Tab-separated table of C-alpha atoms in Angstrom:
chain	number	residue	atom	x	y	z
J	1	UNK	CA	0.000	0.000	0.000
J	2	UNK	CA	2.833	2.651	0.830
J	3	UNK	CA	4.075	1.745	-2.849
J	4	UNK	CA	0.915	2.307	-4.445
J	5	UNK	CA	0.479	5.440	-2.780
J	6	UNK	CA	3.690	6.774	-3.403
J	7	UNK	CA	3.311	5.360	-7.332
J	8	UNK	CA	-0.054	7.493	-7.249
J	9	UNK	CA	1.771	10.524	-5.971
J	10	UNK	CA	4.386	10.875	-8.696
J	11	UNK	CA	3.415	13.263	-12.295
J	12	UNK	CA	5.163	12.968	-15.917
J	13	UNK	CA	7.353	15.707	-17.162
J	14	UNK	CA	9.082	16.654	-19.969
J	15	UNK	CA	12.647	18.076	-19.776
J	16	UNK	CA	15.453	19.237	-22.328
J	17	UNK	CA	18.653	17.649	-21.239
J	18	UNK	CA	22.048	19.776	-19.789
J	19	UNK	CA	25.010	19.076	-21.894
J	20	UNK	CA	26.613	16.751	-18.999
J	21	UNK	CA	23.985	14.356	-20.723
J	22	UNK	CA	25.221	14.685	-24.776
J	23	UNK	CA	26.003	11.275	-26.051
J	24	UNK	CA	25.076	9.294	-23.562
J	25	UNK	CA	22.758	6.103	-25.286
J	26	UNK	CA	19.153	5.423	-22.937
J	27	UNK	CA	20.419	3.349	-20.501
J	28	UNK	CA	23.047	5.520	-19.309
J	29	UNK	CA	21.134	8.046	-19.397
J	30	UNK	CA	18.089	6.059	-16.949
J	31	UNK	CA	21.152	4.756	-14.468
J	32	UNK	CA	22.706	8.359	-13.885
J	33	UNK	CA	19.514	10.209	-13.556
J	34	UNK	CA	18.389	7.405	-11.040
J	35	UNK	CA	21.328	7.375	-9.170
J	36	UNK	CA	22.550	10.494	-9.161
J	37	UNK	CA	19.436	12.527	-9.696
J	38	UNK	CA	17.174	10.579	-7.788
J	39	UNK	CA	14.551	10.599	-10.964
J	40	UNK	CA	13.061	8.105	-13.246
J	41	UNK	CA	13.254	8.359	-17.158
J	42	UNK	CA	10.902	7.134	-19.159
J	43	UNK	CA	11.475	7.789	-22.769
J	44	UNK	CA	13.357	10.086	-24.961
J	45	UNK	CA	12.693	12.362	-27.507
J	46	UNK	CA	15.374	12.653	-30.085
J	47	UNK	CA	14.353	15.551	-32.306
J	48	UNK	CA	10.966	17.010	-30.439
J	49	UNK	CA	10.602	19.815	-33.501
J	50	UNK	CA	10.381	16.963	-36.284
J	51	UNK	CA	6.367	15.504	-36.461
J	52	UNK	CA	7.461	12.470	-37.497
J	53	UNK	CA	9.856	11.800	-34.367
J	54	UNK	CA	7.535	10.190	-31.234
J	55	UNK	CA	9.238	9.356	-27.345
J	56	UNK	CA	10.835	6.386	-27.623
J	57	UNK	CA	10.849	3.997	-24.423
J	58	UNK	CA	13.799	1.700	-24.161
J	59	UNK	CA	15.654	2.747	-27.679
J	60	UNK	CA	18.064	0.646	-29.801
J	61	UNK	CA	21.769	1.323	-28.493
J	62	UNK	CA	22.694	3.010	-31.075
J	63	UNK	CA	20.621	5.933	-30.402
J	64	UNK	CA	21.853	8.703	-28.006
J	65	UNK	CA	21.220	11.488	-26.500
J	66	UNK	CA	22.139	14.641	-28.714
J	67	UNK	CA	21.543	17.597	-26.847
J	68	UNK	CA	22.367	19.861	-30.119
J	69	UNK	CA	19.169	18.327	-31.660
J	70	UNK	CA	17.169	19.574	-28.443
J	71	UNK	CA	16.835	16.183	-27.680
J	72	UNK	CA	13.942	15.994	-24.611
J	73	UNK	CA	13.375	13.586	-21.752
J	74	UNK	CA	10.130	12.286	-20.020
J	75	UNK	CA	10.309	11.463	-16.313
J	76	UNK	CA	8.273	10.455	-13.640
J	77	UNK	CA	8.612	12.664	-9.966
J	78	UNK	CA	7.129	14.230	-7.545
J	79	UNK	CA	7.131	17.830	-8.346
J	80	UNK	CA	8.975	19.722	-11.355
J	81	UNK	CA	11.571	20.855	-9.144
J	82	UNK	CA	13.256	17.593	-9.222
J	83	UNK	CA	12.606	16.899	-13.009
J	84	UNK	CA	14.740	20.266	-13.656
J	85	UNK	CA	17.981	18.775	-12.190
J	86	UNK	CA	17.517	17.037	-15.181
J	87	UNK	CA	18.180	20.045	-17.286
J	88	UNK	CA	20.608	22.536	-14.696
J	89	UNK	CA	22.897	19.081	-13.995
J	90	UNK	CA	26.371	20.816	-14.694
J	91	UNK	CA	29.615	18.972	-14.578
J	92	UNK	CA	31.705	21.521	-13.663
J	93	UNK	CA	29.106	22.879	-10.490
J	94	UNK	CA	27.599	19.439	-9.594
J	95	UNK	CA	29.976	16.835	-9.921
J	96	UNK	CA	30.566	15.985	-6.312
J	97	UNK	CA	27.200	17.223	-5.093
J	98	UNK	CA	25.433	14.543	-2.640
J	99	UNK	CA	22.719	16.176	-1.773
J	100	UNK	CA	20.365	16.631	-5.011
J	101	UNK	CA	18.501	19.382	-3.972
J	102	UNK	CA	21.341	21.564	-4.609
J	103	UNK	CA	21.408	20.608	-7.996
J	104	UNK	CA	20.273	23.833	-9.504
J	105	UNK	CA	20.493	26.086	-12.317
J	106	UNK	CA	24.400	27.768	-12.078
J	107	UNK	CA	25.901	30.796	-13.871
J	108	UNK	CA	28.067	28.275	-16.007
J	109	UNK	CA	27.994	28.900	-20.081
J	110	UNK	CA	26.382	26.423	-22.067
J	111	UNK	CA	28.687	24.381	-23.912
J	112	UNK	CA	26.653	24.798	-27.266
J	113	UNK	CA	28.930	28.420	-27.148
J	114	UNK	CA	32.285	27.262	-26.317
J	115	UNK	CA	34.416	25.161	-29.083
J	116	UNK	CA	36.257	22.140	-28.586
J	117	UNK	CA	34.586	22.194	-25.445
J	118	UNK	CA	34.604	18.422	-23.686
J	119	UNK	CA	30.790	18.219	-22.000
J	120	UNK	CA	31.703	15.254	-19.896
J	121	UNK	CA	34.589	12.522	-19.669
J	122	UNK	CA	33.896	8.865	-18.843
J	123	UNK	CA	32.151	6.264	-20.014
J	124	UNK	CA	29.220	6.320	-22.793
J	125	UNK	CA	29.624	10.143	-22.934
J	126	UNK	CA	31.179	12.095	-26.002
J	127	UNK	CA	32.989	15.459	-26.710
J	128	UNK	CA	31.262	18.328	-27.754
J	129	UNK	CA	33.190	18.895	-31.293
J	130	UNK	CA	31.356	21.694	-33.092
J	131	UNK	CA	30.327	25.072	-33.006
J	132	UNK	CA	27.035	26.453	-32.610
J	133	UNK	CA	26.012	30.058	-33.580
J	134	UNK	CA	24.292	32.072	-31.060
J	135	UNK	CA	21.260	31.698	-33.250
J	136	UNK	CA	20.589	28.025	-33.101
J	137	UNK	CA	21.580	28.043	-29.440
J	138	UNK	CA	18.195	30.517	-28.620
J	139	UNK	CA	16.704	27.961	-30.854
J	140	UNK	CA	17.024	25.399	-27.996
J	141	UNK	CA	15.961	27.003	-25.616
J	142	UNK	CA	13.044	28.841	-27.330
J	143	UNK	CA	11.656	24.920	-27.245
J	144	UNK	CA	12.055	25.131	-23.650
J	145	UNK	CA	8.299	23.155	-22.312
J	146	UNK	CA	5.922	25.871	-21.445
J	147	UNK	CA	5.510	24.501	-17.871
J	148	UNK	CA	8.905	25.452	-17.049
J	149	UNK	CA	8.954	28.751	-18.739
J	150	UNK	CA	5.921	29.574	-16.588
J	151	UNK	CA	7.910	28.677	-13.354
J	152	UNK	CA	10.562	30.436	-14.504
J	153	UNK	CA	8.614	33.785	-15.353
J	154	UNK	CA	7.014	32.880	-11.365
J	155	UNK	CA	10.501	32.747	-10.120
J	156	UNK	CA	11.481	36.303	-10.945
J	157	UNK	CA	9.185	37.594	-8.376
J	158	UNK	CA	10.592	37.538	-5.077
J	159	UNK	CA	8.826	35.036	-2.320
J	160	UNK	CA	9.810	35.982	0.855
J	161	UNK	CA	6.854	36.770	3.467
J	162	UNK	CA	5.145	39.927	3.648
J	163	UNK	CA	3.270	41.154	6.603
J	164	UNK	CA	-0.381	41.485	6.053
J	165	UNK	CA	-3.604	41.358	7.990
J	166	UNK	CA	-6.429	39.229	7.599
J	167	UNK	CA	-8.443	41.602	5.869
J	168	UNK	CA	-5.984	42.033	3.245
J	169	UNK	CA	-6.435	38.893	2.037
J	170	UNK	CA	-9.167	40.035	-0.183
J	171	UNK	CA	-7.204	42.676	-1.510
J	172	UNK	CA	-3.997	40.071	-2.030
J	173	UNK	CA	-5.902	38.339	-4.573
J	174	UNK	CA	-6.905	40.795	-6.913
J	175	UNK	CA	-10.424	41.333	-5.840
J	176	UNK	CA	-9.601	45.260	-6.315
J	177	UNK	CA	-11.590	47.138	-9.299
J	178	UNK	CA	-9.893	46.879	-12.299
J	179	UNK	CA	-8.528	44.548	-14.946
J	180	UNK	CA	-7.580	40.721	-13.746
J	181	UNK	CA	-4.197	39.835	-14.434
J	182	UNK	CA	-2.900	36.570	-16.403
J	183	UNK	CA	0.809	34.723	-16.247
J	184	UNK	CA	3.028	35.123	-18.730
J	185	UNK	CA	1.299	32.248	-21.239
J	186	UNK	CA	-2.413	34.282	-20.544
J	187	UNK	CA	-4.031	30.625	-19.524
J	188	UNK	CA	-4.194	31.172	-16.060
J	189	UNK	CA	-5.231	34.017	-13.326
J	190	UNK	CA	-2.432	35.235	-11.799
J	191	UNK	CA	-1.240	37.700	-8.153
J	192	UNK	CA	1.769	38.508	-6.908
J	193	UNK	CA	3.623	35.713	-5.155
J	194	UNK	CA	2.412	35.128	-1.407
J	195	UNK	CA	3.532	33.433	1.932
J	196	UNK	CA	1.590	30.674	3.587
J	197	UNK	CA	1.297	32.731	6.251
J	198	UNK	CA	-0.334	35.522	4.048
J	199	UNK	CA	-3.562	33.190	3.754
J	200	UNK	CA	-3.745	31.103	6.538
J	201	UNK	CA	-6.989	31.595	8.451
J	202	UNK	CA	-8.281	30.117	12.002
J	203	UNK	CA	-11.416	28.036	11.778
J	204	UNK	CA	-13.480	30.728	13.491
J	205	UNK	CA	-12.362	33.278	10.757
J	206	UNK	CA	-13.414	30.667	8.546
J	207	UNK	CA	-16.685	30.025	9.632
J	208	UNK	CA	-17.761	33.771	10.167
J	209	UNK	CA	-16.407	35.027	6.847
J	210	UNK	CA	-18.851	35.028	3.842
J	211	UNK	CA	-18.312	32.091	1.399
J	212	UNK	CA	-20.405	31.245	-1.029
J	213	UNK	CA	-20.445	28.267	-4.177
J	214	UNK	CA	-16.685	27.805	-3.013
J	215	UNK	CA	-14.522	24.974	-3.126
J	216	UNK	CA	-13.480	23.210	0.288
J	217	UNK	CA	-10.742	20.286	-0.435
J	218	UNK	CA	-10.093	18.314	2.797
J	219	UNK	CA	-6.085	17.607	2.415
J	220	UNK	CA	-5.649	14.025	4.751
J	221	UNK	CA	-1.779	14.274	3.919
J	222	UNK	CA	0.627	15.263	7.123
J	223	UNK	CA	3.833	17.120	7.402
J	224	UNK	CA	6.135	14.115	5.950
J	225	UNK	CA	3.219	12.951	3.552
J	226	UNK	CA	4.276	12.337	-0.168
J	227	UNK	CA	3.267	15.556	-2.458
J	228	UNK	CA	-0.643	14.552	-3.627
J	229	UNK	CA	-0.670	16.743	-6.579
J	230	UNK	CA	-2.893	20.388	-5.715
J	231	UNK	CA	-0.619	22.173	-8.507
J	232	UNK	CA	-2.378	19.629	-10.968
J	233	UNK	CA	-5.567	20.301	-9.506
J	234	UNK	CA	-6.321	24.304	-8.690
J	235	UNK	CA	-4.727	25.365	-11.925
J	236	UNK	CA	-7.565	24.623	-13.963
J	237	UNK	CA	-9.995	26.386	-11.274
J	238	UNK	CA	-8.505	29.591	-12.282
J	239	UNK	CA	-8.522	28.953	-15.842
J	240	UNK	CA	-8.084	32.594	-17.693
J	241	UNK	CA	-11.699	31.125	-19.884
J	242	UNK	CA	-13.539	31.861	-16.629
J	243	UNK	CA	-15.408	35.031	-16.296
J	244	UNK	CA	-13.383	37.352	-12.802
J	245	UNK	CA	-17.109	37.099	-11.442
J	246	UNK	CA	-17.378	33.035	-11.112
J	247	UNK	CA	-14.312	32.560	-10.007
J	248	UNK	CA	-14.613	30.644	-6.968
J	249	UNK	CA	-12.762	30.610	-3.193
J	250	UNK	CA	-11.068	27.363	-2.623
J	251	UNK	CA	-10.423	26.328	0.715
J	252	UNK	CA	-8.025	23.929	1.995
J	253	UNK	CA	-7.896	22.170	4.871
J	254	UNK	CA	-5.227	20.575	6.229
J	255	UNK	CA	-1.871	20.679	8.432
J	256	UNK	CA	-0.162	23.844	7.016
J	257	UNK	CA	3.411	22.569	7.405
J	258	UNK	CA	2.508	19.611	4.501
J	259	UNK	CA	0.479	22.490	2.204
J	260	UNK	CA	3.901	24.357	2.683
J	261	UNK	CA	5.342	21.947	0.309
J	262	UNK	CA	2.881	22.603	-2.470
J	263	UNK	CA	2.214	26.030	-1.760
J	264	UNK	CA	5.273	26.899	-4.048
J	265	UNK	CA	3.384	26.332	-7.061
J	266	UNK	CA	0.032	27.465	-5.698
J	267	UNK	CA	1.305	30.793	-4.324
J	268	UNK	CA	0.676	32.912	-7.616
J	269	UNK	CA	-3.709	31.564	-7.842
J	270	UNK	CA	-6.072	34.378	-6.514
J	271	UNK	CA	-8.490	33.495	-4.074
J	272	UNK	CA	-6.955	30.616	-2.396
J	273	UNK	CA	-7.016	30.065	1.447
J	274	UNK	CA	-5.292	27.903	4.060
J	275	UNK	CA	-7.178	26.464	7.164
J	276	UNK	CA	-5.260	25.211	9.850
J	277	UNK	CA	-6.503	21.806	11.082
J	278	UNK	CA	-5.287	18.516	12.859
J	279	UNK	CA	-6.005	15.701	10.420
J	280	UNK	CA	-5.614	13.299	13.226
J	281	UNK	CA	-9.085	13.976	14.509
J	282	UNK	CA	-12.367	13.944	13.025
J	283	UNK	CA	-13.595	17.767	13.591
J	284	UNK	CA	-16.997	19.168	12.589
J	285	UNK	CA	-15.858	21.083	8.999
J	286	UNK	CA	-19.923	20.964	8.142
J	287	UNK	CA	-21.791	24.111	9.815
Protein backbone atom coordinates (compact mmCIF):
# COMPACT_ATOMS: atom_id res chain seq x y z
CA UNK A 1 0.00 0.00 0.00
CA UNK A 2 2.83 2.65 0.83
CA UNK A 3 4.07 1.75 -2.85
CA UNK A 4 0.92 2.31 -4.45
CA UNK A 5 0.48 5.44 -2.78
CA UNK A 6 3.69 6.77 -3.40
CA UNK A 7 3.31 5.36 -7.33
CA UNK A 8 -0.05 7.49 -7.25
CA UNK A 9 1.77 10.52 -5.97
CA UNK A 10 4.39 10.88 -8.70
CA UNK A 11 3.42 13.26 -12.30
CA UNK A 12 5.16 12.97 -15.92
CA UNK A 13 7.35 15.71 -17.16
CA UNK A 14 9.08 16.65 -19.97
CA UNK A 15 12.65 18.08 -19.78
CA UNK A 16 15.45 19.24 -22.33
CA UNK A 17 18.65 17.65 -21.24
CA UNK A 18 22.05 19.78 -19.79
CA UNK A 19 25.01 19.08 -21.89
CA UNK A 20 26.61 16.75 -19.00
CA UNK A 21 23.99 14.36 -20.72
CA UNK A 22 25.22 14.69 -24.78
CA UNK A 23 26.00 11.27 -26.05
CA UNK A 24 25.08 9.29 -23.56
CA UNK A 25 22.76 6.10 -25.29
CA UNK A 26 19.15 5.42 -22.94
CA UNK A 27 20.42 3.35 -20.50
CA UNK A 28 23.05 5.52 -19.31
CA UNK A 29 21.13 8.05 -19.40
CA UNK A 30 18.09 6.06 -16.95
CA UNK A 31 21.15 4.76 -14.47
CA UNK A 32 22.71 8.36 -13.89
CA UNK A 33 19.51 10.21 -13.56
CA UNK A 34 18.39 7.40 -11.04
CA UNK A 35 21.33 7.37 -9.17
CA UNK A 36 22.55 10.49 -9.16
CA UNK A 37 19.44 12.53 -9.70
CA UNK A 38 17.17 10.58 -7.79
CA UNK A 39 14.55 10.60 -10.96
CA UNK A 40 13.06 8.10 -13.25
CA UNK A 41 13.25 8.36 -17.16
CA UNK A 42 10.90 7.13 -19.16
CA UNK A 43 11.48 7.79 -22.77
CA UNK A 44 13.36 10.09 -24.96
CA UNK A 45 12.69 12.36 -27.51
CA UNK A 46 15.37 12.65 -30.09
CA UNK A 47 14.35 15.55 -32.31
CA UNK A 48 10.97 17.01 -30.44
CA UNK A 49 10.60 19.82 -33.50
CA UNK A 50 10.38 16.96 -36.28
CA UNK A 51 6.37 15.50 -36.46
CA UNK A 52 7.46 12.47 -37.50
CA UNK A 53 9.86 11.80 -34.37
CA UNK A 54 7.53 10.19 -31.23
CA UNK A 55 9.24 9.36 -27.34
CA UNK A 56 10.84 6.39 -27.62
CA UNK A 57 10.85 4.00 -24.42
CA UNK A 58 13.80 1.70 -24.16
CA UNK A 59 15.65 2.75 -27.68
CA UNK A 60 18.06 0.65 -29.80
CA UNK A 61 21.77 1.32 -28.49
CA UNK A 62 22.69 3.01 -31.07
CA UNK A 63 20.62 5.93 -30.40
CA UNK A 64 21.85 8.70 -28.01
CA UNK A 65 21.22 11.49 -26.50
CA UNK A 66 22.14 14.64 -28.71
CA UNK A 67 21.54 17.60 -26.85
CA UNK A 68 22.37 19.86 -30.12
CA UNK A 69 19.17 18.33 -31.66
CA UNK A 70 17.17 19.57 -28.44
CA UNK A 71 16.84 16.18 -27.68
CA UNK A 72 13.94 15.99 -24.61
CA UNK A 73 13.38 13.59 -21.75
CA UNK A 74 10.13 12.29 -20.02
CA UNK A 75 10.31 11.46 -16.31
CA UNK A 76 8.27 10.46 -13.64
CA UNK A 77 8.61 12.66 -9.97
CA UNK A 78 7.13 14.23 -7.55
CA UNK A 79 7.13 17.83 -8.35
CA UNK A 80 8.97 19.72 -11.35
CA UNK A 81 11.57 20.86 -9.14
CA UNK A 82 13.26 17.59 -9.22
CA UNK A 83 12.61 16.90 -13.01
CA UNK A 84 14.74 20.27 -13.66
CA UNK A 85 17.98 18.77 -12.19
CA UNK A 86 17.52 17.04 -15.18
CA UNK A 87 18.18 20.05 -17.29
CA UNK A 88 20.61 22.54 -14.70
CA UNK A 89 22.90 19.08 -13.99
CA UNK A 90 26.37 20.82 -14.69
CA UNK A 91 29.62 18.97 -14.58
CA UNK A 92 31.71 21.52 -13.66
CA UNK A 93 29.11 22.88 -10.49
CA UNK A 94 27.60 19.44 -9.59
CA UNK A 95 29.98 16.84 -9.92
CA UNK A 96 30.57 15.98 -6.31
CA UNK A 97 27.20 17.22 -5.09
CA UNK A 98 25.43 14.54 -2.64
CA UNK A 99 22.72 16.18 -1.77
CA UNK A 100 20.36 16.63 -5.01
CA UNK A 101 18.50 19.38 -3.97
CA UNK A 102 21.34 21.56 -4.61
CA UNK A 103 21.41 20.61 -8.00
CA UNK A 104 20.27 23.83 -9.50
CA UNK A 105 20.49 26.09 -12.32
CA UNK A 106 24.40 27.77 -12.08
CA UNK A 107 25.90 30.80 -13.87
CA UNK A 108 28.07 28.27 -16.01
CA UNK A 109 27.99 28.90 -20.08
CA UNK A 110 26.38 26.42 -22.07
CA UNK A 111 28.69 24.38 -23.91
CA UNK A 112 26.65 24.80 -27.27
CA UNK A 113 28.93 28.42 -27.15
CA UNK A 114 32.29 27.26 -26.32
CA UNK A 115 34.42 25.16 -29.08
CA UNK A 116 36.26 22.14 -28.59
CA UNK A 117 34.59 22.19 -25.44
CA UNK A 118 34.60 18.42 -23.69
CA UNK A 119 30.79 18.22 -22.00
CA UNK A 120 31.70 15.25 -19.90
CA UNK A 121 34.59 12.52 -19.67
CA UNK A 122 33.90 8.86 -18.84
CA UNK A 123 32.15 6.26 -20.01
CA UNK A 124 29.22 6.32 -22.79
CA UNK A 125 29.62 10.14 -22.93
CA UNK A 126 31.18 12.09 -26.00
CA UNK A 127 32.99 15.46 -26.71
CA UNK A 128 31.26 18.33 -27.75
CA UNK A 129 33.19 18.90 -31.29
CA UNK A 130 31.36 21.69 -33.09
CA UNK A 131 30.33 25.07 -33.01
CA UNK A 132 27.04 26.45 -32.61
CA UNK A 133 26.01 30.06 -33.58
CA UNK A 134 24.29 32.07 -31.06
CA UNK A 135 21.26 31.70 -33.25
CA UNK A 136 20.59 28.03 -33.10
CA UNK A 137 21.58 28.04 -29.44
CA UNK A 138 18.20 30.52 -28.62
CA UNK A 139 16.70 27.96 -30.85
CA UNK A 140 17.02 25.40 -28.00
CA UNK A 141 15.96 27.00 -25.62
CA UNK A 142 13.04 28.84 -27.33
CA UNK A 143 11.66 24.92 -27.25
CA UNK A 144 12.06 25.13 -23.65
CA UNK A 145 8.30 23.15 -22.31
CA UNK A 146 5.92 25.87 -21.45
CA UNK A 147 5.51 24.50 -17.87
CA UNK A 148 8.90 25.45 -17.05
CA UNK A 149 8.95 28.75 -18.74
CA UNK A 150 5.92 29.57 -16.59
CA UNK A 151 7.91 28.68 -13.35
CA UNK A 152 10.56 30.44 -14.50
CA UNK A 153 8.61 33.79 -15.35
CA UNK A 154 7.01 32.88 -11.37
CA UNK A 155 10.50 32.75 -10.12
CA UNK A 156 11.48 36.30 -10.94
CA UNK A 157 9.18 37.59 -8.38
CA UNK A 158 10.59 37.54 -5.08
CA UNK A 159 8.83 35.04 -2.32
CA UNK A 160 9.81 35.98 0.85
CA UNK A 161 6.85 36.77 3.47
CA UNK A 162 5.15 39.93 3.65
CA UNK A 163 3.27 41.15 6.60
CA UNK A 164 -0.38 41.49 6.05
CA UNK A 165 -3.60 41.36 7.99
CA UNK A 166 -6.43 39.23 7.60
CA UNK A 167 -8.44 41.60 5.87
CA UNK A 168 -5.98 42.03 3.25
CA UNK A 169 -6.44 38.89 2.04
CA UNK A 170 -9.17 40.04 -0.18
CA UNK A 171 -7.20 42.68 -1.51
CA UNK A 172 -4.00 40.07 -2.03
CA UNK A 173 -5.90 38.34 -4.57
CA UNK A 174 -6.91 40.79 -6.91
CA UNK A 175 -10.42 41.33 -5.84
CA UNK A 176 -9.60 45.26 -6.31
CA UNK A 177 -11.59 47.14 -9.30
CA UNK A 178 -9.89 46.88 -12.30
CA UNK A 179 -8.53 44.55 -14.95
CA UNK A 180 -7.58 40.72 -13.75
CA UNK A 181 -4.20 39.83 -14.43
CA UNK A 182 -2.90 36.57 -16.40
CA UNK A 183 0.81 34.72 -16.25
CA UNK A 184 3.03 35.12 -18.73
CA UNK A 185 1.30 32.25 -21.24
CA UNK A 186 -2.41 34.28 -20.54
CA UNK A 187 -4.03 30.62 -19.52
CA UNK A 188 -4.19 31.17 -16.06
CA UNK A 189 -5.23 34.02 -13.33
CA UNK A 190 -2.43 35.23 -11.80
CA UNK A 191 -1.24 37.70 -8.15
CA UNK A 192 1.77 38.51 -6.91
CA UNK A 193 3.62 35.71 -5.16
CA UNK A 194 2.41 35.13 -1.41
CA UNK A 195 3.53 33.43 1.93
CA UNK A 196 1.59 30.67 3.59
CA UNK A 197 1.30 32.73 6.25
CA UNK A 198 -0.33 35.52 4.05
CA UNK A 199 -3.56 33.19 3.75
CA UNK A 200 -3.74 31.10 6.54
CA UNK A 201 -6.99 31.59 8.45
CA UNK A 202 -8.28 30.12 12.00
CA UNK A 203 -11.42 28.04 11.78
CA UNK A 204 -13.48 30.73 13.49
CA UNK A 205 -12.36 33.28 10.76
CA UNK A 206 -13.41 30.67 8.55
CA UNK A 207 -16.69 30.02 9.63
CA UNK A 208 -17.76 33.77 10.17
CA UNK A 209 -16.41 35.03 6.85
CA UNK A 210 -18.85 35.03 3.84
CA UNK A 211 -18.31 32.09 1.40
CA UNK A 212 -20.41 31.25 -1.03
CA UNK A 213 -20.44 28.27 -4.18
CA UNK A 214 -16.69 27.80 -3.01
CA UNK A 215 -14.52 24.97 -3.13
CA UNK A 216 -13.48 23.21 0.29
CA UNK A 217 -10.74 20.29 -0.44
CA UNK A 218 -10.09 18.31 2.80
CA UNK A 219 -6.09 17.61 2.42
CA UNK A 220 -5.65 14.02 4.75
CA UNK A 221 -1.78 14.27 3.92
CA UNK A 222 0.63 15.26 7.12
CA UNK A 223 3.83 17.12 7.40
CA UNK A 224 6.13 14.12 5.95
CA UNK A 225 3.22 12.95 3.55
CA UNK A 226 4.28 12.34 -0.17
CA UNK A 227 3.27 15.56 -2.46
CA UNK A 228 -0.64 14.55 -3.63
CA UNK A 229 -0.67 16.74 -6.58
CA UNK A 230 -2.89 20.39 -5.71
CA UNK A 231 -0.62 22.17 -8.51
CA UNK A 232 -2.38 19.63 -10.97
CA UNK A 233 -5.57 20.30 -9.51
CA UNK A 234 -6.32 24.30 -8.69
CA UNK A 235 -4.73 25.36 -11.93
CA UNK A 236 -7.57 24.62 -13.96
CA UNK A 237 -9.99 26.39 -11.27
CA UNK A 238 -8.51 29.59 -12.28
CA UNK A 239 -8.52 28.95 -15.84
CA UNK A 240 -8.08 32.59 -17.69
CA UNK A 241 -11.70 31.13 -19.88
CA UNK A 242 -13.54 31.86 -16.63
CA UNK A 243 -15.41 35.03 -16.30
CA UNK A 244 -13.38 37.35 -12.80
CA UNK A 245 -17.11 37.10 -11.44
CA UNK A 246 -17.38 33.04 -11.11
CA UNK A 247 -14.31 32.56 -10.01
CA UNK A 248 -14.61 30.64 -6.97
CA UNK A 249 -12.76 30.61 -3.19
CA UNK A 250 -11.07 27.36 -2.62
CA UNK A 251 -10.42 26.33 0.71
CA UNK A 252 -8.03 23.93 2.00
CA UNK A 253 -7.90 22.17 4.87
CA UNK A 254 -5.23 20.58 6.23
CA UNK A 255 -1.87 20.68 8.43
CA UNK A 256 -0.16 23.84 7.02
CA UNK A 257 3.41 22.57 7.41
CA UNK A 258 2.51 19.61 4.50
CA UNK A 259 0.48 22.49 2.20
CA UNK A 260 3.90 24.36 2.68
CA UNK A 261 5.34 21.95 0.31
CA UNK A 262 2.88 22.60 -2.47
CA UNK A 263 2.21 26.03 -1.76
CA UNK A 264 5.27 26.90 -4.05
CA UNK A 265 3.38 26.33 -7.06
CA UNK A 266 0.03 27.47 -5.70
CA UNK A 267 1.31 30.79 -4.32
CA UNK A 268 0.68 32.91 -7.62
CA UNK A 269 -3.71 31.56 -7.84
CA UNK A 270 -6.07 34.38 -6.51
CA UNK A 271 -8.49 33.49 -4.07
CA UNK A 272 -6.95 30.62 -2.40
CA UNK A 273 -7.02 30.07 1.45
CA UNK A 274 -5.29 27.90 4.06
CA UNK A 275 -7.18 26.46 7.16
CA UNK A 276 -5.26 25.21 9.85
CA UNK A 277 -6.50 21.81 11.08
CA UNK A 278 -5.29 18.52 12.86
CA UNK A 279 -6.01 15.70 10.42
CA UNK A 280 -5.61 13.30 13.23
CA UNK A 281 -9.08 13.98 14.51
CA UNK A 282 -12.37 13.94 13.02
CA UNK A 283 -13.60 17.77 13.59
CA UNK A 284 -17.00 19.17 12.59
CA UNK A 285 -15.86 21.08 9.00
CA UNK A 286 -19.92 20.96 8.14
CA UNK A 287 -21.79 24.11 9.81
Amino acid sequence: MKNYRRGTALELYCRPFSDAFDGMSFPQACEFCYSKLKILLLAIQINPTDPLMTPQINPPPHVTIDVLRKTVGYFVADNATQVDRAQFYCTKCHLGVEEVDLIRKCDCQPAHLESHTPVLSGPGMKKLQKQTSLRQVSSIYDDEPVESKIWSYINQFDRSPKSHSVEDITKLDGNEAGSPTFDSTGMFYWVPSRSIEDVTISRKEAATAFYRNHIVVCVLSQEKSQICGLSSFVPPLRSSVIKPEDLQDIILLGDPKYLEKEWKYLNNMPKVFVVKVNNRFRLPYYR
